[in-house]
mmCIF file of C-alpha atoms in Angstrom:
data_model
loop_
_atom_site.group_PDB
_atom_site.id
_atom_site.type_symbol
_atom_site.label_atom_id
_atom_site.label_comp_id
_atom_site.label_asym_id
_atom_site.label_seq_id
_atom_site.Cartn_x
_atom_site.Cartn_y
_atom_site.Cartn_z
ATOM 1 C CA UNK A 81 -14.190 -32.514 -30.117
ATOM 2 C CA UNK A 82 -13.203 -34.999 -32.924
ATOM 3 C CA UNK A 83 -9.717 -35.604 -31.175
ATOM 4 C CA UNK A 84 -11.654 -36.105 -27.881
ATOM 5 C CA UNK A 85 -14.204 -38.528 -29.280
ATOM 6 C CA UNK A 86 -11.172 -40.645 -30.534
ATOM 7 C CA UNK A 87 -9.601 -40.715 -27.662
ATOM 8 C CA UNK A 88 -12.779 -41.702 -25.706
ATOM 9 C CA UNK A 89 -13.791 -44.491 -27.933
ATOM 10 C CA UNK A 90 -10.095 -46.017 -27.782
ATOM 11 C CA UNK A 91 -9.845 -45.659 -23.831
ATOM 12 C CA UNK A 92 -13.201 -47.076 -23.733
ATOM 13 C CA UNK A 93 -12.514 -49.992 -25.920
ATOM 14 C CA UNK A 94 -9.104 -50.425 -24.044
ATOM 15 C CA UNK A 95 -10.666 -51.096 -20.611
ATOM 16 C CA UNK A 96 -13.557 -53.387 -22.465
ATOM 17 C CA UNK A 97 -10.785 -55.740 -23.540
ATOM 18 C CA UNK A 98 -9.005 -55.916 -20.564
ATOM 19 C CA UNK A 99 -5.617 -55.106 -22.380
ATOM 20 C CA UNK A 100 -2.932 -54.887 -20.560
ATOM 21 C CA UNK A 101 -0.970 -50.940 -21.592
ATOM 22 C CA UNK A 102 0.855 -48.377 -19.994
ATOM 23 C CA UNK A 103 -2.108 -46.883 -18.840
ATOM 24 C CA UNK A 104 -3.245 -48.660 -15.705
ATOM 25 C CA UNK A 105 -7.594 -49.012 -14.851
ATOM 26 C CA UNK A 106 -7.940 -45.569 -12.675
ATOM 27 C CA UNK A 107 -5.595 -43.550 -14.880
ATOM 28 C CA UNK A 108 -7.620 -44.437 -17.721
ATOM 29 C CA UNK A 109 -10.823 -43.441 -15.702
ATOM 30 C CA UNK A 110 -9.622 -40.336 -15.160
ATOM 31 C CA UNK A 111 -8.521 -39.623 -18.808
ATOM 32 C CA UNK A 112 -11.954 -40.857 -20.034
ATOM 33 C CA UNK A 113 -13.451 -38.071 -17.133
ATOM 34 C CA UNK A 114 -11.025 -35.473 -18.655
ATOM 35 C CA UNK A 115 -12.434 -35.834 -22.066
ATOM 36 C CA UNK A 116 -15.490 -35.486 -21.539
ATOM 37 C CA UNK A 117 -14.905 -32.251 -19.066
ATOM 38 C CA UNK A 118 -13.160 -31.077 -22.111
ATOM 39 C CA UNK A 119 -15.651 -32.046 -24.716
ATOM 40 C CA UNK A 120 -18.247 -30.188 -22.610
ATOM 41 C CA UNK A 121 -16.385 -27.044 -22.103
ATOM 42 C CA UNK A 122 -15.750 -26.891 -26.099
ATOM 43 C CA UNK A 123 -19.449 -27.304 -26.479
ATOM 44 C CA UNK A 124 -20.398 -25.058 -24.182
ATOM 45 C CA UNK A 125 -17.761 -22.355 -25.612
ATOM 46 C CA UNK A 126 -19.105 -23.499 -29.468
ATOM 47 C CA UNK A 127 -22.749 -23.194 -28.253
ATOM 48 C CA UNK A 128 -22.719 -19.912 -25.813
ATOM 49 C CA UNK A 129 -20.260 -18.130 -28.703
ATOM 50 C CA UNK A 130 -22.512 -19.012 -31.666
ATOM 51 C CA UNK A 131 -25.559 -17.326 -29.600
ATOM 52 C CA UNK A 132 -23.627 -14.126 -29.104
ATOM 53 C CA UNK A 133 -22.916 -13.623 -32.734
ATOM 54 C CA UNK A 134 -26.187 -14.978 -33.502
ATOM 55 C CA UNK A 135 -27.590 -11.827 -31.215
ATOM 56 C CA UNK A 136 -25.215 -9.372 -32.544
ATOM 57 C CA UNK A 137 -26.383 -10.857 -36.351
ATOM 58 C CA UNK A 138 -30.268 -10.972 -36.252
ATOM 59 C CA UNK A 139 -31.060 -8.472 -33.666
ATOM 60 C CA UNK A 140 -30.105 -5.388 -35.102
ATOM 61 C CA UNK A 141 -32.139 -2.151 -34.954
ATOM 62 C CA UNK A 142 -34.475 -1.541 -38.067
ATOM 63 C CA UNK A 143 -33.384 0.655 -40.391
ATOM 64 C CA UNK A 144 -35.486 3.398 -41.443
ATOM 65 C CA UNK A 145 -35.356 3.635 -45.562
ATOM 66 C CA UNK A 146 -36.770 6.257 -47.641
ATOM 67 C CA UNK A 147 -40.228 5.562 -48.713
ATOM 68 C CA UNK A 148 -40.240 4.389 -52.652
ATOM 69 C CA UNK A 149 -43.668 6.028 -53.221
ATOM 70 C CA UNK A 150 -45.306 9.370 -51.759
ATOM 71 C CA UNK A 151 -47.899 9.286 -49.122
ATOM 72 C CA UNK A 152 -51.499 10.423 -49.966
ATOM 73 C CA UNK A 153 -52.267 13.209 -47.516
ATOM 74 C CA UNK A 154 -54.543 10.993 -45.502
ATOM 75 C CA UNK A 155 -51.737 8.845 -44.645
ATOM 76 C CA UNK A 156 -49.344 11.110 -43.658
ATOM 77 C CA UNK A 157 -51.836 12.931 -41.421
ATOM 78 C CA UNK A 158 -52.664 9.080 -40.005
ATOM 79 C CA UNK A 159 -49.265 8.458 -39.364
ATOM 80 C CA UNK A 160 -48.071 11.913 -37.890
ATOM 81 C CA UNK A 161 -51.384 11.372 -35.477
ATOM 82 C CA UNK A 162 -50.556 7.613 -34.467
ATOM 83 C CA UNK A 163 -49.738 7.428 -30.830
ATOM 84 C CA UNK A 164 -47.311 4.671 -31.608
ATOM 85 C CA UNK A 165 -44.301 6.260 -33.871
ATOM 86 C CA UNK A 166 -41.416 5.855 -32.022
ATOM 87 C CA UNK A 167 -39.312 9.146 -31.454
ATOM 88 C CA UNK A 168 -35.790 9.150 -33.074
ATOM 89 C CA UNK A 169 -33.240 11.498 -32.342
ATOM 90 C CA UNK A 170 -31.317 10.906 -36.296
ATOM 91 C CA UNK A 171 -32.064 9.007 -38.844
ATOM 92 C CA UNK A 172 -29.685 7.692 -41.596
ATOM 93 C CA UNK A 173 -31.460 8.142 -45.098
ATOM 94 C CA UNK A 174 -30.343 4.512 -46.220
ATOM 95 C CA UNK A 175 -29.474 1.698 -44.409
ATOM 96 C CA UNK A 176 -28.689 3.621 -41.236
ATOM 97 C CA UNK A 177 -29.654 2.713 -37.425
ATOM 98 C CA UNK A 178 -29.882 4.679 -34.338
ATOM 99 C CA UNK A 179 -26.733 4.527 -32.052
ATOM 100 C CA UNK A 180 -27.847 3.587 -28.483
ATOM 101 C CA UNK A 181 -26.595 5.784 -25.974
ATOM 102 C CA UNK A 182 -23.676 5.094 -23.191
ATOM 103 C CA UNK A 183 -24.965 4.555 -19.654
ATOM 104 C CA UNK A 184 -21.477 4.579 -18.066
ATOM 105 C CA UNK A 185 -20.524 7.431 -15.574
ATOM 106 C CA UNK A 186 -16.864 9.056 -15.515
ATOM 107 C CA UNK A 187 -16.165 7.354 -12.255
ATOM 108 C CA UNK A 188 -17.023 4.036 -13.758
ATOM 109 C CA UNK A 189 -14.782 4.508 -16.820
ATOM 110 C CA UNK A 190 -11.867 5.521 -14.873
ATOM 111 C CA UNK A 191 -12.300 2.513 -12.591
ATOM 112 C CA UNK A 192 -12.253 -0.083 -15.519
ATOM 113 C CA UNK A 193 -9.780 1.952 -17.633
ATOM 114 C CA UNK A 194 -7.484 1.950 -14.644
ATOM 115 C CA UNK A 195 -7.907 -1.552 -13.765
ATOM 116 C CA UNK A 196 -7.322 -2.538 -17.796
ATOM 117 C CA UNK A 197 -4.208 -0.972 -17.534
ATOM 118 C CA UNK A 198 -2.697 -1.579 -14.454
ATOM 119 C CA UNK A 199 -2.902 -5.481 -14.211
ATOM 120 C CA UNK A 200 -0.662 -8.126 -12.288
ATOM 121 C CA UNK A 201 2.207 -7.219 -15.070
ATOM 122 C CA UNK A 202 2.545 -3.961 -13.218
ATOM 123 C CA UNK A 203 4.681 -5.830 -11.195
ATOM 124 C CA UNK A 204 7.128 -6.689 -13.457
ATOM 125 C CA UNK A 205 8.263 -3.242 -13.931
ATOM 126 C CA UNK A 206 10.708 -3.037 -10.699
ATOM 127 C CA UNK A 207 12.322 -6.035 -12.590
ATOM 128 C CA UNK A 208 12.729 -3.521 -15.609
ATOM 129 C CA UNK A 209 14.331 -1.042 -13.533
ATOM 130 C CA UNK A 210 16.698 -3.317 -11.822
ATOM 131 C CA UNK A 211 17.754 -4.682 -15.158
ATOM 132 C CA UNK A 212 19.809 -1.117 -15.819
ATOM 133 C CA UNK A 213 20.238 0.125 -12.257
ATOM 134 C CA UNK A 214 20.841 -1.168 -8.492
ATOM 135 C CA UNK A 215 21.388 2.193 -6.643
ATOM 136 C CA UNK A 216 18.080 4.516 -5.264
ATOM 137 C CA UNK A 217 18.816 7.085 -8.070
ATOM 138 C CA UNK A 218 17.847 5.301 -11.297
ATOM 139 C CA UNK A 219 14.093 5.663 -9.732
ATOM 140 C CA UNK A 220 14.019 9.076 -11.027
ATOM 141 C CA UNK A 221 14.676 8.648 -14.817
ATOM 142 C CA UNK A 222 12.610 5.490 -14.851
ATOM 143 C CA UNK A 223 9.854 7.269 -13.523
ATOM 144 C CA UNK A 224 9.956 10.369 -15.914
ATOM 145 C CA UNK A 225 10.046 7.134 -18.662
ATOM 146 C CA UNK A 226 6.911 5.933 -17.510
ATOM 147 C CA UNK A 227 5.091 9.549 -17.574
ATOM 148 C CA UNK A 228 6.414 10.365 -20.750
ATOM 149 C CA UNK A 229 5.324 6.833 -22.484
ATOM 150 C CA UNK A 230 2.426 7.044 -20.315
ATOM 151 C CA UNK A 231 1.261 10.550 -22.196
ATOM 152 C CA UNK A 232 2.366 9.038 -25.610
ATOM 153 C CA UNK A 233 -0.407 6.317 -24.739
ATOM 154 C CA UNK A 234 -3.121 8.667 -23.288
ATOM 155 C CA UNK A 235 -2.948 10.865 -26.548
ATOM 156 C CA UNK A 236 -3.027 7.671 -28.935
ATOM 157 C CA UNK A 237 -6.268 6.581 -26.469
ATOM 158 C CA UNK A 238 -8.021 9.940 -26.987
ATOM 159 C CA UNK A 239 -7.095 10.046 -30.642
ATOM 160 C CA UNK A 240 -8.985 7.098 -31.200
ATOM 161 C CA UNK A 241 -12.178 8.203 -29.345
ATOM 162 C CA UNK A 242 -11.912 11.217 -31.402
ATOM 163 C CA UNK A 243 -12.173 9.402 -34.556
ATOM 164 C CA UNK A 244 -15.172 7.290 -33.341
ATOM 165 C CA UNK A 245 -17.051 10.563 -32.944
ATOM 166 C CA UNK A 246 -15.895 12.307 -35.875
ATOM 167 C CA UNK A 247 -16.714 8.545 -38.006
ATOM 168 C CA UNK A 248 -19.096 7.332 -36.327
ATOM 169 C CA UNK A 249 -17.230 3.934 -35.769
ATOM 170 C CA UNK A 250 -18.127 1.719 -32.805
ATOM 171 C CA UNK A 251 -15.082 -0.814 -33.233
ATOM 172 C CA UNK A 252 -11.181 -0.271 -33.779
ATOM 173 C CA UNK A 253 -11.747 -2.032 -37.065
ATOM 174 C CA UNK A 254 -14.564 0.231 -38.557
ATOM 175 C CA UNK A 255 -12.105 3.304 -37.153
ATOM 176 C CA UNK A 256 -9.263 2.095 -39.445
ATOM 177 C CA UNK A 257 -12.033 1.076 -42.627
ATOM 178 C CA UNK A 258 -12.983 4.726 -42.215
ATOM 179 C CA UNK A 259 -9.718 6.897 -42.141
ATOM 180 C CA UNK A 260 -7.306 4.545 -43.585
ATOM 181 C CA UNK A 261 -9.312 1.797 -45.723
ATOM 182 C CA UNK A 262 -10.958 -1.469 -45.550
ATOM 183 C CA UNK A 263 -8.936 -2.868 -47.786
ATOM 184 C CA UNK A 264 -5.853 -2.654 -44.674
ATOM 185 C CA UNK A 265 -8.915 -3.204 -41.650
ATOM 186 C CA UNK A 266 -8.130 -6.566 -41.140
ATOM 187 C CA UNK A 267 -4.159 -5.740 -39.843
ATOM 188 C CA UNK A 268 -5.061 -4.199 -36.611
ATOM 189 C CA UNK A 269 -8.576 -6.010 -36.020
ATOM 190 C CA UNK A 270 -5.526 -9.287 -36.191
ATOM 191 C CA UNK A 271 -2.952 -7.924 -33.877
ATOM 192 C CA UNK A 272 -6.000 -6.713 -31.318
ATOM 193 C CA UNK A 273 -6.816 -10.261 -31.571
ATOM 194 C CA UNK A 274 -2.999 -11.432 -31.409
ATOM 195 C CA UNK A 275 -2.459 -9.020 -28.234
ATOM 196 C CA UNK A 276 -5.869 -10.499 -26.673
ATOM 197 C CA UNK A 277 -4.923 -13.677 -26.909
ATOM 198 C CA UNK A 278 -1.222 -13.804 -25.439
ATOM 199 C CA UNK A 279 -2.698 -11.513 -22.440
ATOM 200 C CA UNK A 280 -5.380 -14.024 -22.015
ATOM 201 C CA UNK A 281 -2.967 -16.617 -22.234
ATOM 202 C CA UNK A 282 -0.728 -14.816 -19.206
ATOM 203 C CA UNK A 283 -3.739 -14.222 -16.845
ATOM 204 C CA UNK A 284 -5.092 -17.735 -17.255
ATOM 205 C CA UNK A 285 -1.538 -18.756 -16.258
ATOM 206 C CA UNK A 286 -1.388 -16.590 -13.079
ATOM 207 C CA UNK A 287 -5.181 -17.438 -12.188
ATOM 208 C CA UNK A 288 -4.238 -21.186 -12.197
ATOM 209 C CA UNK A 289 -1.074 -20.873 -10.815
ATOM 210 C CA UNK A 290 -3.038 -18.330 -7.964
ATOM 211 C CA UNK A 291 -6.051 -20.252 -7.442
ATOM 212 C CA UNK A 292 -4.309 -23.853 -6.656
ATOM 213 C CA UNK A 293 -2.445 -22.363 -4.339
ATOM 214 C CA UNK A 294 -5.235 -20.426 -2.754
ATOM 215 C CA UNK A 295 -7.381 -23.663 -2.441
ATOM 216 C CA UNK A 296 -4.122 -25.652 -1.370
ATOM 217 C CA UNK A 297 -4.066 -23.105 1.687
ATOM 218 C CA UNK A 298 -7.785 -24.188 2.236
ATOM 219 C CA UNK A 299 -6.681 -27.801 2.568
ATOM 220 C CA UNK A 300 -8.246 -28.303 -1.015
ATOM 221 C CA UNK A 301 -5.811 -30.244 -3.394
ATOM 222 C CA UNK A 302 -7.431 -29.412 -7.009
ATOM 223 C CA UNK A 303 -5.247 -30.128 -9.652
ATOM 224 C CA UNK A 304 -4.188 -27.265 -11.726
ATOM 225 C CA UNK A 305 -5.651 -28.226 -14.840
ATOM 226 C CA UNK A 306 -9.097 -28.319 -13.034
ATOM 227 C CA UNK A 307 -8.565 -24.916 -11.416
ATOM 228 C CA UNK A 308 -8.045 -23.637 -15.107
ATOM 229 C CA UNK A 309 -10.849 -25.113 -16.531
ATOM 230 C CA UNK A 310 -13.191 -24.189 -13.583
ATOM 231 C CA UNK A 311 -12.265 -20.901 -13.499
ATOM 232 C CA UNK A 312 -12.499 -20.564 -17.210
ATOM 233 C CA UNK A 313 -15.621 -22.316 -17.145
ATOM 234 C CA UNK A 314 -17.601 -20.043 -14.332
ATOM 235 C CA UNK A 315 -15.737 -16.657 -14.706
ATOM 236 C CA UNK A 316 -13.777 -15.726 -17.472
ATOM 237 C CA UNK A 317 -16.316 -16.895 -20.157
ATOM 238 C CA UNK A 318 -19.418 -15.873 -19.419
ATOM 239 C CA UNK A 319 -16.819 -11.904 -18.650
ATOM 240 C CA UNK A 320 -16.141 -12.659 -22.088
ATOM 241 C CA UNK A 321 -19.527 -12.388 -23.382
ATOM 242 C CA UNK A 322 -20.348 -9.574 -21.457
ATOM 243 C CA UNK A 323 -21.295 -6.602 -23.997
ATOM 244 C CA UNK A 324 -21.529 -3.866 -21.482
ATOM 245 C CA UNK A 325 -18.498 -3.420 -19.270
ATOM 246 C CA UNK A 326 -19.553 -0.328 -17.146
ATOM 247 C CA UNK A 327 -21.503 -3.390 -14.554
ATOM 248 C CA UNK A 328 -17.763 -4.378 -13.918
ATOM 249 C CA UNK A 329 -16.698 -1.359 -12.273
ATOM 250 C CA UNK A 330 -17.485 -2.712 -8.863
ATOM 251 C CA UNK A 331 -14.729 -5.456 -9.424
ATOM 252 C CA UNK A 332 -12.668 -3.015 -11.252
ATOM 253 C CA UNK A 333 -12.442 -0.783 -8.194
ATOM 254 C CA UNK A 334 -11.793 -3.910 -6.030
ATOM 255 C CA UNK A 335 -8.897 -4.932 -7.743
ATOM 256 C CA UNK A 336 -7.452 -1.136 -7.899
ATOM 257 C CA UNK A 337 -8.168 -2.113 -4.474
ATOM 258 C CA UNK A 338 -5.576 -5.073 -4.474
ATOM 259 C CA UNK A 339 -2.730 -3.414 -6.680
ATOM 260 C CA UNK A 340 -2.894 -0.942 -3.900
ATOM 261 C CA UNK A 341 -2.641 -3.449 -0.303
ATOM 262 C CA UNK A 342 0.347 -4.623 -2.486
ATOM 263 C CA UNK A 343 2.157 -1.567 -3.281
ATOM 264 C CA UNK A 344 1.517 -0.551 0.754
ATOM 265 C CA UNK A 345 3.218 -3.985 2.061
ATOM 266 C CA UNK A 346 6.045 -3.029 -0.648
ATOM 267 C CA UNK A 347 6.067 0.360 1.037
ATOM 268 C CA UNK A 348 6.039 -1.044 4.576
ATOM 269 C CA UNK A 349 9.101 -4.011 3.830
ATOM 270 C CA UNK A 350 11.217 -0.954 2.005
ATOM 271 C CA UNK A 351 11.172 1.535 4.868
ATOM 272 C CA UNK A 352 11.507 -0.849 7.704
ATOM 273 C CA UNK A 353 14.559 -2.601 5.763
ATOM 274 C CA UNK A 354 13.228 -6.193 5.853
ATOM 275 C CA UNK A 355 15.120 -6.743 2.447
ATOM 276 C CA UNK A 356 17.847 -4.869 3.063
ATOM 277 C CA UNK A 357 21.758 -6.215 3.479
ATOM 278 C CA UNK A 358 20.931 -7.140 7.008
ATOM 279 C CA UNK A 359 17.500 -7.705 6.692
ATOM 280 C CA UNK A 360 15.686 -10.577 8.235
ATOM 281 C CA UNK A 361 14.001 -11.666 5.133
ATOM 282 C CA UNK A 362 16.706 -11.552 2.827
ATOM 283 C CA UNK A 363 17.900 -14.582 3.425
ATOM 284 C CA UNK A 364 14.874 -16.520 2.715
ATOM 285 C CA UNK A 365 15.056 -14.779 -0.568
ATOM 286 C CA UNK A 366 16.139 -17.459 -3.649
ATOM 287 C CA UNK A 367 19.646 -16.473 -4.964
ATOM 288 C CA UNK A 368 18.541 -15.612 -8.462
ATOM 289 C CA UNK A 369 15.852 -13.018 -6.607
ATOM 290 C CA UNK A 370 18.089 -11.602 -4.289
ATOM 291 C CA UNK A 371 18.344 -7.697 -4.681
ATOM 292 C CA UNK A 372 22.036 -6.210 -5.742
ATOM 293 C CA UNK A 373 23.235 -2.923 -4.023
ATOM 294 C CA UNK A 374 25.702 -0.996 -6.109
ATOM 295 C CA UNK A 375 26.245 2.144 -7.579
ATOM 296 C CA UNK A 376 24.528 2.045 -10.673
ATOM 297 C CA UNK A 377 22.481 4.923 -10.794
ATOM 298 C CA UNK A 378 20.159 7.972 -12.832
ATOM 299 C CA UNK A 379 23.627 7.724 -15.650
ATOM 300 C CA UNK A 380 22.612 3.901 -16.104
ATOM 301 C CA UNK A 381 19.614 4.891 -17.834
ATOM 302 C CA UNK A 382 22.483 5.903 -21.008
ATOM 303 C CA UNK A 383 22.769 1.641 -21.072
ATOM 304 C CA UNK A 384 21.345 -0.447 -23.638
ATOM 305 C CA UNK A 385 19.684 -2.622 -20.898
ATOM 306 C CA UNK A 386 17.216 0.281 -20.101
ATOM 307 C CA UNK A 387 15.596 -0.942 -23.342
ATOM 308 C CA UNK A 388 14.544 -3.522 -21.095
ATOM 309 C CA UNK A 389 12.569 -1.073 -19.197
ATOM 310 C CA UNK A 390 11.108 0.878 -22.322
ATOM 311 C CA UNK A 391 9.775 -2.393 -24.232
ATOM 312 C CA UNK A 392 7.700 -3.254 -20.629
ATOM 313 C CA UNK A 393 6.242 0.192 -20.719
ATOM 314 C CA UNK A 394 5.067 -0.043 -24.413
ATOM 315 C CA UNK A 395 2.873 -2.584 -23.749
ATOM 316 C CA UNK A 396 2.166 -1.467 -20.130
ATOM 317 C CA UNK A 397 -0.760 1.136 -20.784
ATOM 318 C CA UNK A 398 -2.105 -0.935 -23.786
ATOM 319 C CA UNK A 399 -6.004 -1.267 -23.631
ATOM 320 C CA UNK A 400 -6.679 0.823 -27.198
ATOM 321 C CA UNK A 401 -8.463 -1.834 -28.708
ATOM 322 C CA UNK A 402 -11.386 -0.973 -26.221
ATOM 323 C CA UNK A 403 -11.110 2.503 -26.537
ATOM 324 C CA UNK A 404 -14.222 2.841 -28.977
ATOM 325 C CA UNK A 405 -15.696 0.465 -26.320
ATOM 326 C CA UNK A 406 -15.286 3.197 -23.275
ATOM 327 C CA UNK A 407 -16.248 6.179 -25.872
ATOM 328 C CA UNK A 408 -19.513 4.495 -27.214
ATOM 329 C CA UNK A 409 -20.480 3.186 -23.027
ATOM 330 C CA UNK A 410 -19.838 6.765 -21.762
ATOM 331 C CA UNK A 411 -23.049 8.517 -20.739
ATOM 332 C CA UNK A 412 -23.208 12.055 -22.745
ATOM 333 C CA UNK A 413 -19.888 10.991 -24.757
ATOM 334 C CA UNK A 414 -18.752 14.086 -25.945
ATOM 335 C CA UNK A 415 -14.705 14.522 -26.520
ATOM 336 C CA UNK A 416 -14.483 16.527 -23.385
ATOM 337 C CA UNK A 417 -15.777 14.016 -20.986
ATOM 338 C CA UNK A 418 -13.986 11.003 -22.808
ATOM 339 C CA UNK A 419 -10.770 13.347 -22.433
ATOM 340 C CA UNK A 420 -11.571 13.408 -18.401
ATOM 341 C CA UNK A 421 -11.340 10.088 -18.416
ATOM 342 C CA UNK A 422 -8.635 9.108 -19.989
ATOM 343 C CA UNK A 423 -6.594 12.101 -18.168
ATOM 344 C CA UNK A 424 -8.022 10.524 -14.881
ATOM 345 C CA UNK A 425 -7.049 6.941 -15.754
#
């Protein structure tokens, strides 16, 4: 906001005194409208975030304490009679809160587990394939390396729900304090964060890149700088401050939907051979895109360049920072119904 304010004040001062820089009179109107747009959105961001952890500070359920001094008889019989003593399911005898319980159904956690794994990266894994093999057959050992790394990532998923109900920890953070120590809880609460942020990073790159040409098709030429902020402005914030994610199953489902129309028209172009040596499409396709037909089969899974392959699908079925997230938001969240979902997903 500082650097903004500078910047402002200079531009400002700049087309007061008529000076003549490289910076002509409309380009510096549209810088000064930039930094304020900016300025705004930081605000908004500074003001919107410090409410949320304002909520999540003050708001906190009461908890219920052990009484320092008995009860006369009189009181206790008052206070058993009162009509207004809430009903607790547990009680913690110091310091300790009631847990509020999930809402989320099973088909609502499998839609937003699904669609947290399978994003727009999904379709970088054909690249993956291609980087070790160009013949039909090296389908079948990449496919038995994505079910095999796929069950590695489904156990380490249900491991963690499992120690949220043995610990009683709601975050991936309090998980770690409680089985390995606090002392250590800040390493994965940092890479969650890390991971977040280079994954927010990519989909705010796609959603501009998307979007401008989207609203291009519309006859709408929006920079894409103000596509970005727009869209971070109206959608991905105000996602971001969500605390329940079971209302986002609709959308979930809806882009399951999407991943889907896209794998069909893949389907389609393969068996009708639009992209094939004398397809028509083919060449339209760039030269560094253009598929290779060889011999290089199941055996070229033995090459180093399958690592290619293997380092996508570590990070392909990675949502296990949220998995205390879907355990706590599960309605009746007991190990067997988490389980079902994350065997569904």
């Amino acid at each position: 906001i500082f650097l903004n304010f500078t910047k402002y004040i200079f531009l400002t001062t700049v087309l007061k005194k008529g000076t003549k820089t490289e910076l002509s009179y409309l380009r510096s109107m549209r810088l000064c409208k930039s930094l304020i747009m900016k300025t705004a959105v930081v605000g908004l961001i500074l003001i919107l975030g410090g409410m949320n952890v304002a909520d999540a500070k003050f708001n906190k359920s009461p908890s219920l304490k052990v009484l320092d001094k008995p009860q006369t008889k009189s009181a206790i019989k008052s206070h058993h009679s009162s009509a207004f003593v809430p009903r607790v399911k547990s009680l913690d005898v110091i310091g300790g809160s009631q847990d509020t319980e999930g809402t989320a159904t099973i088909p609502n956690e499998i839609f937003n587990l699904v669609k947290s794994i399978v994003g727009a990266g999904v379709l970088s894994l054909p690249a993956g394939i291609a980087a070790f093999g160009n013949a039909p057959s090296a389908v079948l050992p990449s496919a038995i390396l994505i079910l095999v790394i796929g069950s590695i990532s489904a156990y380490g998923f249900s491991l963690i729900g499992r120690v949220c109900a043995d610990t009683g920890a709601r975050s991936y953070r309090e998980a770690w304090e409680k089985t390995v120590g606090s002392s250590t809880s800040w390493m994965p609460a940092a890479s969650s964060t890390f991971n977040c942020f280079i994954a927010n990073l990519a989909y705010s790159m796609i959603l501009a890149d998307t979007f401008k040409n989207l609203l291009s098709g519309f006859g709408m030429e929006i920079s894409r700088q103000n596509v970005l902020f727009g869209i971070t402005l109206i959608v991905l914030i105000p996602l971001c401050l969500m605390k329940n994610l079971s209302s986002l199953a609709p959308f979930s489902l809806l882009g399951i939907m999407g991943m889907a129309y896209t794998i069909l028209a893949m389907g389609i172009r393969y068996f009708d051979g639009s992209y094939g040596t004398d397809g028509k499409f083919l060449v339209d396709v760039a030269e560094n895109l253009k598929p290779s037909f060889g011999d290089n089969g199941a055996s070229a899974v033995m090459s180093p360049k399958s690592l290619i392959l293997i380092c996508m699908l570590s990070t392909a079925y990675m949502a296990h920072f949220n998995a205390p997230k879907f355990y706590i938001e599960l309605k009746d969240n007991t190990i067997k119904r988490y389980n079902a979902v994350v065997t569904s997903s």
